[in-house]
XYZ file of C-alpha atoms in Angstrom:
658
model
C -38.901 -28.445 8.167
C -38.554 -26.888 11.779
C -35.587 -24.610 10.567
C -37.611 -23.498 7.620
C -40.544 -22.564 9.742
C -38.140 -20.625 12.010
C -36.360 -18.866 8.909
C -39.849 -17.864 7.443
C -41.217 -16.640 11.236
C -37.950 -14.455 11.251
C -38.482 -12.831 7.810
C -42.219 -12.150 8.541
C -41.620 -10.816 11.890
C -38.965 -8.332 10.530
C -41.324 -7.348 7.621
C -44.220 -6.517 10.329
C -41.916 -4.681 12.435
C -40.903 -2.439 9.242
C -44.522 -1.882 8.266
C -44.907 0.163 11.375
C -41.993 2.347 10.443
C -41.121 5.151 8.022
C -37.810 4.970 6.126
C -36.253 7.551 3.942
C -35.849 6.307 0.114
C -32.594 4.849 -0.879
C -31.065 2.935 -3.935
C -29.894 -0.422 -3.276
C -26.263 0.600 -4.124
C -26.386 3.701 -2.072
C -25.818 4.068 1.616
C -28.687 3.135 3.835
C -30.024 5.708 6.006
C -29.378 3.575 8.913
C -25.953 3.149 8.508
C -22.642 5.248 9.234
C -19.527 5.878 7.240
C -16.815 3.060 8.035
C -13.654 2.719 6.219
C -10.897 0.426 6.297
C -7.492 -0.247 4.914
C -4.913 -2.661 4.658
C -1.286 -2.032 5.950
C 0.603 -2.438 2.802
C 3.736 -5.175 2.699
C 6.529 -4.369 0.510
C 4.986 -2.162 -2.296
C 3.070 1.162 -2.729
C -0.575 0.943 -3.660
C -1.760 -1.895 -1.640
C -3.402 0.361 1.206
C -6.097 2.339 -0.328
C -9.068 3.683 1.701
C -12.315 1.400 1.159
C -15.686 1.656 2.350
C -17.089 -1.571 4.066
C -20.222 -2.968 2.237
C -22.254 -3.177 5.282
C -25.998 -2.842 3.438
C -25.062 -3.605 -0.115
C -27.202 -6.757 -0.947
C -25.671 -7.539 -4.283
C -23.355 -10.789 -3.508
C -24.138 -11.100 -0.053
C -25.327 -14.448 -0.563
C -21.912 -15.520 -1.161
C -21.609 -16.479 2.797
C -18.675 -18.924 2.171
C -15.508 -16.997 2.140
C -13.883 -19.131 -0.723
C -17.145 -18.539 -3.125
C -17.877 -15.331 -5.305
C -18.340 -13.603 -8.674
C -14.898 -14.207 -9.837
C -13.636 -16.736 -7.029
C -13.768 -20.058 -8.500
C -12.545 -23.042 -6.060
C -12.522 -26.639 -6.244
C -13.581 -27.408 -2.828
C -13.492 -30.614 -0.549
C -17.085 -31.235 -0.356
C -17.629 -28.888 2.797
C -16.872 -25.111 4.002
C -13.938 -24.483 5.906
C -11.773 -27.578 4.408
C -8.994 -26.963 1.816
C -9.537 -26.238 -1.828
C -7.744 -25.410 -5.079
C -8.110 -22.482 -7.251
C -9.663 -23.515 -10.714
C -7.569 -20.286 -12.137
C -3.945 -20.077 -12.685
C -2.436 -17.232 -10.752
C 1.010 -17.642 -9.345
C 1.641 -15.349 -6.210
C 4.793 -15.085 -4.264
C 4.435 -14.248 -0.840
C 6.989 -12.890 1.338
C 8.229 -14.653 4.509
C 9.016 -18.186 5.079
C 6.972 -20.334 2.110
C 6.244 -23.775 3.436
C 3.503 -25.108 1.183
C 0.961 -23.907 -1.266
C -1.600 -22.980 1.277
C -4.924 -24.129 0.308
C -7.059 -22.234 3.024
C -6.125 -18.678 2.553
C -9.690 -17.461 2.108
C -10.360 -18.641 5.672
C -7.172 -17.110 7.353
C -6.567 -13.727 8.606
C -2.819 -12.510 8.071
C -0.928 -9.317 7.994
C -2.058 -8.747 4.067
C -5.785 -8.985 4.829
C -6.215 -7.903 8.286
C -8.545 -4.612 8.139
C -7.526 -1.569 9.876
C -11.044 0.481 10.729
C -11.737 3.968 10.171
C -15.317 4.717 11.905
C -16.511 7.814 13.178
C -18.584 6.309 15.661
C -18.321 3.023 17.691
C -19.350 0.142 14.924
C -20.155 -3.399 15.474
C -21.249 -6.017 12.811
C -22.574 -9.462 13.858
C -23.327 -12.114 11.325
C -24.621 -15.570 11.861
C -25.504 -18.334 9.021
C -26.600 -21.932 9.406
C -27.331 -24.765 6.765
C -27.489 -28.451 6.102
C -24.768 -30.592 7.324
C -24.950 -28.605 10.483
C -22.925 -25.693 9.090
C -22.591 -22.925 11.184
C -20.682 -19.343 10.141
C -20.476 -16.827 13.076
C -18.409 -13.479 12.965
C -17.997 -10.231 14.908
C -16.274 -6.967 13.692
C -16.097 -4.142 16.002
C -13.956 -0.845 15.693
C -13.899 2.196 17.847
C -12.115 5.286 18.289
C -10.833 5.683 21.929
C -8.962 8.926 21.860
C -7.725 11.485 19.498
C -5.471 9.650 17.554
C -6.027 6.345 19.120
C -8.438 3.472 17.224
C -8.985 -0.015 18.062
C -10.643 -3.000 15.989
C -11.296 -6.531 16.243
C -12.408 -9.188 13.765
C -13.514 -12.874 14.899
C -14.533 -15.727 12.515
C -15.641 -18.997 13.049
C -16.821 -21.793 10.788
C -17.919 -25.144 11.812
C -19.627 -27.578 9.477
C -20.122 -31.345 10.129
C -20.607 -31.921 6.454
C -22.937 -34.717 4.735
C -20.175 -37.511 4.586
C -18.451 -39.416 7.588
C -15.348 -37.489 9.179
C -15.556 -34.200 6.855
C -15.915 -31.959 9.693
C -14.257 -28.317 9.940
C -13.545 -26.408 12.618
C -11.889 -22.801 12.035
C -11.602 -20.032 14.209
C -9.693 -17.018 13.547
C -8.946 -13.842 15.512
C -7.313 -10.761 14.630
C -6.846 -7.461 16.959
C -5.373 -4.272 15.440
C -4.901 -0.772 16.674
C -3.658 2.703 15.326
C -2.129 5.358 17.093
C -1.153 8.904 15.578
C 0.596 11.771 17.576
C -1.031 15.179 17.419
C 1.498 16.815 15.198
C 1.176 13.563 13.000
C 4.778 12.881 12.623
C 4.666 9.540 14.230
C 2.162 6.683 14.017
C 2.054 3.185 14.829
C -0.108 0.201 13.326
C -0.013 -3.210 15.175
C -1.996 -6.272 15.404
C -2.140 -9.604 16.733
C -3.805 -12.588 15.050
C -4.483 -16.178 15.958
C -5.919 -18.949 13.498
C -6.679 -22.404 14.410
C -8.020 -25.005 11.866
C -9.206 -28.608 12.820
C -10.246 -30.746 9.932
C -11.270 -34.224 10.151
C -10.112 -36.030 7.051
C -11.764 -38.988 5.278
C -9.376 -39.160 2.394
C -12.571 -39.139 0.160
C -14.966 -41.816 -0.957
C -13.852 -45.304 -1.699
C -15.808 -46.020 -4.750
C -17.177 -43.014 -6.713
C -19.779 -45.345 -8.335
C -21.680 -45.732 -5.025
C -22.297 -41.602 -5.424
C -22.785 -41.395 -9.044
C -25.364 -43.734 -9.252
C -26.934 -42.598 -6.010
C -27.037 -46.152 -4.901
C -26.687 -44.955 -1.666
C -28.822 -41.663 -0.647
C -27.828 -41.662 2.855
C -24.368 -40.166 2.539
C -23.178 -41.292 6.133
C -23.365 -44.735 4.907
C -20.742 -44.200 2.211
C -17.636 -45.824 2.840
C -14.303 -43.450 3.125
C -10.686 -44.180 3.061
C -9.741 -42.787 6.371
C -11.542 -43.242 9.571
C -9.142 -41.644 12.387
C -7.283 -39.237 10.577
C -6.898 -35.512 11.537
C -5.318 -32.063 10.329
C -4.471 -29.353 12.880
C -3.376 -26.208 11.501
C -2.002 -23.265 13.804
C -0.909 -19.862 12.587
C -0.260 -16.927 15.047
C 1.741 -13.890 15.048
C 1.932 -10.150 15.523
C 3.294 -7.147 13.422
C 4.232 -3.498 14.447
C 4.701 -1.014 11.890
C 6.028 2.591 12.697
C 6.094 5.316 10.641
C 8.271 8.682 10.820
C 7.146 11.405 8.591
C 9.209 14.123 7.282
C 8.999 17.338 5.675
C 6.079 19.814 5.787
C 3.719 19.439 8.590
C 0.203 18.164 7.212
C -2.504 20.575 6.385
C -5.523 19.575 8.083
C -9.064 20.118 6.962
C -11.903 19.685 9.948
C -15.151 19.105 8.070
C -17.654 17.425 10.579
C -20.364 17.353 7.818
C -18.670 15.332 5.063
C -19.190 11.944 5.932
C -20.816 10.533 2.916
C -19.628 9.127 -0.183
C -17.610 11.425 -0.894
C -15.031 10.027 1.623
C -14.079 7.595 -1.150
C -11.985 10.186 -2.739
C -10.363 11.701 0.449
C -7.172 11.582 1.321
C -5.343 12.795 -1.817
C -1.868 12.923 -0.460
C -0.087 15.906 -2.236
C 3.236 17.827 -1.576
C 3.262 16.458 2.046
C -0.176 17.688 2.706
C -3.044 15.389 4.298
C -6.554 16.012 3.457
C -8.510 14.523 6.351
C -12.274 14.920 6.684
C -13.214 14.005 10.386
C -15.209 15.433 13.141
C -13.652 17.828 15.376
C -11.317 16.174 17.974
C -10.939 12.904 16.205
C -7.428 12.197 14.491
C -6.875 9.091 12.368
C -3.807 7.514 10.043
C -3.537 8.546 6.708
C -2.652 5.106 4.981
C -2.252 6.923 1.330
C 0.414 9.415 3.010
C 3.938 9.760 1.751
C 7.373 10.883 2.850
C 8.152 8.778 5.502
C 10.728 6.159 7.009
C 8.775 3.098 8.429
C 10.287 0.143 10.436
C 7.989 -3.175 10.389
C 8.629 -5.858 13.013
C 6.940 -9.301 12.423
C 6.678 -12.094 14.393
C 4.884 -15.568 12.619
C 4.379 -19.002 14.271
C 3.086 -21.937 12.470
C 2.362 -25.479 13.717
C 1.106 -28.402 11.553
C -0.048 -31.834 12.850
C -1.390 -34.670 10.840
C -2.518 -37.801 13.095
C -4.080 -41.096 11.873
C -4.443 -44.180 14.272
C -4.920 -46.232 11.567
C -1.847 -45.802 9.036
C -2.749 -49.493 7.682
C -5.894 -48.323 5.958
C -4.377 -48.722 2.543
C -4.622 -45.186 1.466
C -0.919 -44.517 2.001
C 1.748 -45.268 -0.456
C 4.384 -46.176 2.172
C 4.565 -46.485 5.938
C 8.150 -45.608 7.134
C 8.505 -45.311 11.008
C 5.103 -46.561 12.809
C 2.436 -48.531 11.467
C 0.256 -48.228 14.738
C 0.011 -44.623 14.588
C 0.899 -41.422 12.308
C 1.786 -38.135 14.476
C 3.383 -35.887 11.907
C 4.441 -32.623 13.274
C 6.098 -29.520 11.480
C 6.654 -26.370 13.193
C 8.119 -23.188 11.962
C 8.498 -19.624 13.249
C 10.059 -16.137 11.984
C 11.057 -13.089 12.735
C 11.442 -10.178 10.434
C 12.638 -6.777 10.405
C 11.948 -4.427 7.795
C 13.305 -0.827 7.032
C 11.735 1.373 4.154
C 12.133 4.810 3.371
C 9.517 6.487 0.585
C 9.404 10.057 -0.574
C 8.133 11.759 -3.767
C 8.370 15.002 -5.541
C 5.644 17.146 -7.155
C 2.235 16.236 -7.510
C -0.062 14.791 -10.324
C -3.632 13.822 -11.016
C -4.213 10.148 -10.134
C -1.447 9.715 -7.375
C 0.002 12.035 -4.410
C 3.368 12.515 -6.031
C 4.658 13.008 -9.840
C 7.722 10.779 -8.895
C 7.757 8.353 -6.068
C 10.753 6.300 -4.726
C 10.528 3.420 -2.170
C 13.780 1.541 -1.056
C 14.171 -0.719 1.646
C 15.907 -3.873 3.187
C 14.250 -6.890 5.035
C 16.123 -9.478 7.410
C 14.338 -12.706 8.304
C 15.432 -15.286 10.752
C 13.335 -18.477 10.535
C 13.759 -21.738 12.410
C 12.108 -24.991 10.980
C 11.674 -28.334 12.720
C 10.098 -31.503 11.826
C 10.429 -34.246 14.452
C 13.743 -34.312 15.736
C 15.250 -32.310 12.752
C 15.671 -28.349 13.552
C 17.298 -25.931 10.838
C 17.762 -22.191 11.049
C 18.109 -19.754 8.314
C 19.042 -16.079 7.714
C 17.971 -14.163 4.951
C 18.570 -10.563 3.526
C 16.061 -9.128 0.793
C 16.649 -5.587 -0.326
C 14.009 -4.091 -2.799
C 13.254 -0.744 -4.421
C 10.106 0.701 -6.307
C 10.038 3.941 -8.368
C 6.907 5.434 -10.053
C 6.336 8.411 -12.505
C 3.273 10.217 -13.312
C 3.030 12.339 -16.374
C 0.650 15.026 -16.010
C -2.181 12.351 -15.113
C -1.659 11.245 -18.709
C 0.314 8.012 -17.897
C 1.790 6.296 -14.841
C 4.741 3.927 -15.104
C 5.978 1.986 -12.175
C 8.829 -0.304 -11.631
C 9.823 -3.062 -9.035
C 13.079 -4.930 -8.665
C 14.241 -7.260 -5.396
C 16.281 -9.901 -4.495
C 17.360 -12.326 -1.542
C 20.606 -13.870 -0.251
C 20.061 -16.515 2.170
C 18.564 -19.801 2.549
C 16.169 -21.490 1.959
C 15.250 -19.102 -0.614
C 18.708 -18.328 -1.839
C 19.076 -16.077 -5.196
C 15.398 -15.262 -5.747
C 15.125 -12.240 -7.642
C 12.492 -10.419 -9.302
C 11.856 -7.317 -11.711
C 8.542 -5.940 -12.901
C 7.238 -2.942 -14.801
C 3.679 -1.492 -14.852
C 1.910 1.213 -17.024
C -1.345 2.978 -16.327
C -3.180 4.965 -19.062
C -4.512 7.424 -18.058
C -2.761 7.718 -14.335
C -6.191 8.493 -12.699
C -9.521 6.701 -12.235
C -11.333 7.204 -15.737
C -13.690 4.492 -15.456
C -16.825 6.848 -15.934
C -15.375 7.913 -19.138
C -13.367 6.166 -21.729
C -11.862 3.496 -19.139
C -8.204 2.613 -17.879
C -5.717 0.409 -19.660
C -3.255 -1.702 -17.479
C -0.190 -3.543 -18.762
C 2.682 -5.215 -16.941
C 5.687 -7.357 -17.384
C 7.365 -9.218 -15.057
C 10.047 -11.743 -14.569
C 10.708 -13.944 -11.181
C 13.077 -16.645 -10.464
C 11.987 -18.425 -7.278
C 12.859 -21.650 -5.400
C 10.012 -23.816 -4.865
C 8.074 -23.894 -1.499
C 10.044 -25.592 1.327
C 7.718 -28.828 1.275
C 9.031 -29.452 -2.317
C 12.539 -29.046 -1.062
C 12.503 -31.174 2.250
C 10.035 -33.224 4.276
C 10.300 -36.234 6.460
C 7.063 -38.071 7.744
C 5.497 -41.366 8.501
C 4.211 -41.524 5.025
C 6.462 -39.346 2.757
C 10.112 -38.517 2.794
C 12.479 -36.589 0.086
C 15.049 -33.970 0.135
C 15.419 -32.240 -3.286
C 17.928 -29.831 -5.111
C 15.346 -28.448 -7.833
C 16.773 -24.955 -8.442
C 14.846 -22.161 -9.481
C 11.625 -21.697 -11.044
C 11.546 -18.907 -13.657
C 8.026 -17.112 -14.144
C 7.683 -14.694 -17.201
C 4.605 -13.165 -17.013
C 2.814 -10.232 -19.077
C -0.607 -8.889 -18.390
C -2.986 -6.466 -20.402
C -6.231 -5.198 -18.872
C -9.023 -2.694 -19.791
C -11.631 -1.517 -17.296
C -14.847 0.901 -17.587
C -17.585 1.496 -15.657
C -18.773 -1.921 -14.980
C -16.978 -3.815 -17.306
C -13.360 -5.235 -17.064
C -11.431 -7.731 -19.575
C -7.682 -8.978 -19.931
C -5.428 -10.988 -21.238
C -2.527 -12.938 -19.472
C 0.413 -14.915 -20.474
C 2.788 -17.049 -18.330
C 5.857 -18.773 -19.287
C 7.269 -21.083 -16.692
C 10.424 -22.757 -16.909
C 11.443 -25.600 -14.201
C 7.889 -25.532 -12.775
C 7.598 -27.926 -9.309
C 4.720 -29.718 -8.775
C 3.345 -32.900 -6.975
C 2.909 -35.964 -9.521
C 0.743 -38.724 -9.576
C 2.449 -40.365 -6.564
C 2.348 -37.434 -4.429
C 6.008 -36.693 -4.817
C 7.471 -33.347 -5.770
C 8.658 -33.489 -9.546
C 10.124 -30.892 -11.690
C 8.995 -30.243 -15.456
C 11.073 -30.619 -18.490
C 11.350 -27.517 -20.602
C 9.152 -24.556 -20.282
C 5.187 -24.445 -19.960
C 2.987 -21.560 -21.392
C -0.193 -20.499 -20.039
C -2.817 -18.063 -21.941
C -5.711 -16.729 -20.252
C -8.439 -14.292 -21.721
C -11.089 -13.160 -19.109
C -14.030 -10.845 -18.590
C -16.133 -9.166 -15.837
C -19.335 -7.550 -15.940
C -21.517 -6.028 -13.458
C -24.589 -4.588 -15.367
C -27.758 -2.676 -13.851
C -30.773 -2.068 -16.046
C -33.613 -0.736 -13.943
C -34.544 -3.378 -11.425
C -32.415 -6.159 -13.398
C -28.726 -6.622 -12.342
C -26.231 -9.086 -14.086
C -22.910 -10.018 -12.635
C -20.635 -12.141 -14.560
C -17.432 -13.675 -14.555
C -15.706 -15.700 -17.411
C -12.196 -17.237 -18.187
C -10.757 -19.378 -20.968
C -7.378 -20.872 -20.154
C -4.718 -22.928 -21.937
C -1.672 -24.889 -21.045
C 0.992 -26.011 -23.412
C 1.492 -29.137 -21.276
C -1.927 -30.235 -19.765
C -0.305 -33.333 -18.210
C 1.533 -31.606 -15.665
C -0.621 -28.490 -15.234
C -4.070 -29.220 -15.261
C -6.819 -26.437 -15.879
C -10.163 -26.146 -17.077
C -10.367 -24.493 -20.718
C -13.526 -22.716 -19.651
C -14.972 -21.559 -16.325
C -17.045 -18.838 -15.006
C -20.048 -17.654 -12.898
C -23.107 -15.783 -13.758
C -25.482 -14.393 -11.204
C -28.785 -12.713 -12.189
C -30.880 -10.298 -9.936
C -34.111 -8.636 -9.538
C -34.423 -5.970 -6.941
C -37.197 -4.099 -5.530
C -38.133 -1.879 -2.427
C -41.092 -2.489 -0.711
C -43.133 -0.804 2.133
C -41.984 2.632 1.280
C -38.189 1.447 0.937
C -38.415 0.282 4.308
C -37.708 -3.068 2.973
C -35.426 -3.808 0.268
C -35.688 -7.295 -1.543
C -33.257 -8.899 -4.032
C -33.966 -12.143 -5.578
C -31.913 -14.481 -8.247
C -30.094 -17.238 -9.515
C -26.647 -17.977 -9.640
C -24.917 -20.296 -12.060
C -21.203 -21.563 -11.867
C -19.742 -23.748 -14.270
C -16.511 -25.378 -15.451
C -15.529 -27.711 -18.742
C -14.480 -31.287 -17.974
C -10.676 -31.686 -16.919
C -8.647 -34.235 -14.787
C -8.562 -32.205 -11.366
C -5.753 -32.747 -9.102
C -6.506 -35.093 -6.316
C -6.091 -34.027 -2.393
C -3.665 -35.848 -0.078
C -4.566 -34.972 3.492
C -1.213 -35.803 4.980
C 0.434 -33.209 3.244
C -2.625 -30.653 3.277
C -1.546 -30.432 -1.172
C -3.156 -31.392 -4.370
C -1.428 -33.803 -6.845
C -1.887 -34.932 -10.405
C -4.363 -37.885 -10.736
C -5.481 -39.607 -14.438
C -8.443 -41.539 -12.793
C -11.424 -39.134 -12.894
C -12.525 -36.229 -15.132
C -14.720 -33.479 -13.227
C -16.309 -30.555 -14.319
C -18.973 -29.795 -17.258
C -21.714 -29.803 -14.813
C -23.764 -26.508 -13.586
C -23.992 -25.677 -9.888
C -27.246 -23.336 -9.529
C -28.274 -21.627 -6.544
C -31.523 -19.713 -5.975
C -31.733 -16.796 -3.299
C -33.540 -13.911 -1.715
C -31.420 -11.194 -0.043
C -33.311 -8.678 2.207
C -32.337 -5.370 3.665
C -34.228 -4.289 6.712
C -32.744 -1.159 8.260
C -29.694 -1.854 9.775
C -29.930 -5.857 9.191
C -29.280 -7.939 5.836
C -30.764 -11.564 5.545
C -30.108 -13.990 3.048
C -31.999 -17.331 2.408
C -30.260 -19.595 -0.193
C -31.385 -22.797 -1.779
C -27.675 -24.142 -2.533
C -27.331 -26.547 -5.477
C -30.999 -25.933 -6.512
C -30.200 -28.623 -9.481
C -29.052 -31.378 -7.444
C -29.890 -34.893 -9.091
C -31.976 -33.316 -11.945
C -29.052 -34.145 -14.484
C -27.134 -37.101 -12.532
C -24.875 -37.290 -9.701
C -21.669 -36.237 -11.260
C -21.120 -33.196 -9.182
C -17.765 -33.965 -7.930
C -14.947 -30.978 -8.265
C -11.984 -32.802 -6.467
C -11.697 -36.417 -7.006
C -13.323 -38.683 -4.420
C -14.899 -35.640 -2.708
C -18.673 -35.012 -3.825
C -19.781 -31.642 -3.728
C -23.097 -31.402 -1.069
C -26.388 -32.213 -2.172
C -29.494 -29.697 -2.568
C -29.676 -27.624 0.640
C -31.182 -24.692 2.622
C -28.972 -21.761 3.960
C -30.220 -18.841 6.225
C -28.044 -16.117 7.285
C -28.249 -12.634 8.933
C -25.908 -9.749 9.228
C -26.711 -6.830 11.816
C -25.059 -3.473 12.104
C -24.717 -1.665 15.539
C -23.682 2.409 15.091
C -23.164 3.699 18.871
């Protein structure tokens, strides 16, 4: 009650302060007059097209209530009952990441890595501070800062903290992630450097789930802390850190610079269209920024990544584990691996075409990786060489065809290879007219993650030679304005998974998966609707478990108040998936495995929310799981890990531009 009073007081004081001020009129989906143009891009890793310039949604209210990084309109995940813990996606989407692949990481939404670290472009110092709290002592805190230090030199920082005790015993998450990034461009723009340092630390208390599901499903015990759990002394510690340095040397004609200090609005979204070695740059005089879409360069990338995983349990004889191999008094399972990579890339193109900088673009490169793996007293070292190439052709903006090819030589992923082809019609963004059509076909032969190949610990031990998994995928997608639909098809041969005993196994024969999905974002006056739905079918549902239907729909009503000084959005959000035998979670492996005991799903999760924008601040008030207890207590997404009961969440995000 005290927290609710505090929240209500903050909102009323904010409104009172706004009533004394006069603000310019603006729409919800337009930039607020109390903001500045702040853009970001991701340093592309291997393939072009991954580093487009985007503007931060620093004043957008739509979707602001999704404060959980693992939650969104099209982010559907089965979670372990508390924010910041492991989760498993409800949508099949095999993704191959470069580098030493140890396990199917089930916490990617929380981690800051080379693929998602933002390099900012801001014309004035920019800072965002966000904080939210809720039931179960749930707290999220983040800080973003970006600053142009000198001509051609910029710096940025991202800090994210998640700390939540949870409603059940030993369910606490304690996550912290820090990323520092910098950019430097010489005056003649021939040489540029992008560099980052990151440090992620996740500490989870593991309870193994509740012992008796019936105690929860019958609501026999309303005090969640009194419900017995399997583990009382288990913890997971995950550390990931490293740095990356990208060096670019551009060749060809000197860039053509266009100084325009007044163009700092939405038109920046269409800036930096690289053509024939030219750079269109919109910036105040004296400021120089890295152009992520410029081509004709040689690039060298050096990356260092360090990982340390530790699982401990002071009571291995709890009856939770299938085996105890070494120590029945205390479990102390540590895994350490690190990797150095050097990558050289050439990229160049000729001509120009609508929708892309070059009519024909070629990228070719080679990567060398040196990895060290340590498990208890076992140390293994690996060398791996991966050549790759990419080519695209744009025929007068009518169509764009792309192709990729790569292969690896060296342990522990020896013989991996892949080839892909993509087609875009038309080649430019035609979403405001009749839309764009995308099609792709890919074939990958991959070794399973190293955890499936080799592992030795107090409770699990194996050494396997499964060979390669072959993944054939075909995708078609249509996108127009606020609507998107598509069809995906996968054929998996030799699929490797964790069976009912949480041991690696290889499927006999092939598995086919079909998916049909749709995504809509519609606004009619003050009414808005954001919806995502997907249908999935797997030919061997006893091995690959997926809900047949899953989706989320959010309906909103938006209104401007007090001479548009306050913008308010309220609505309901519903998430649903059909019943299926969801995978269970094994804390000692930080992984999910097959189970045939509990069928989850067939339950709607409804949230009610109010989003507010007050000049430079955004606020949300969310009643999570509004329908808790109204239709039974079968809200479990991961077996033995009930979802939280109804609870109030409050958060604020504040921008500073000076």
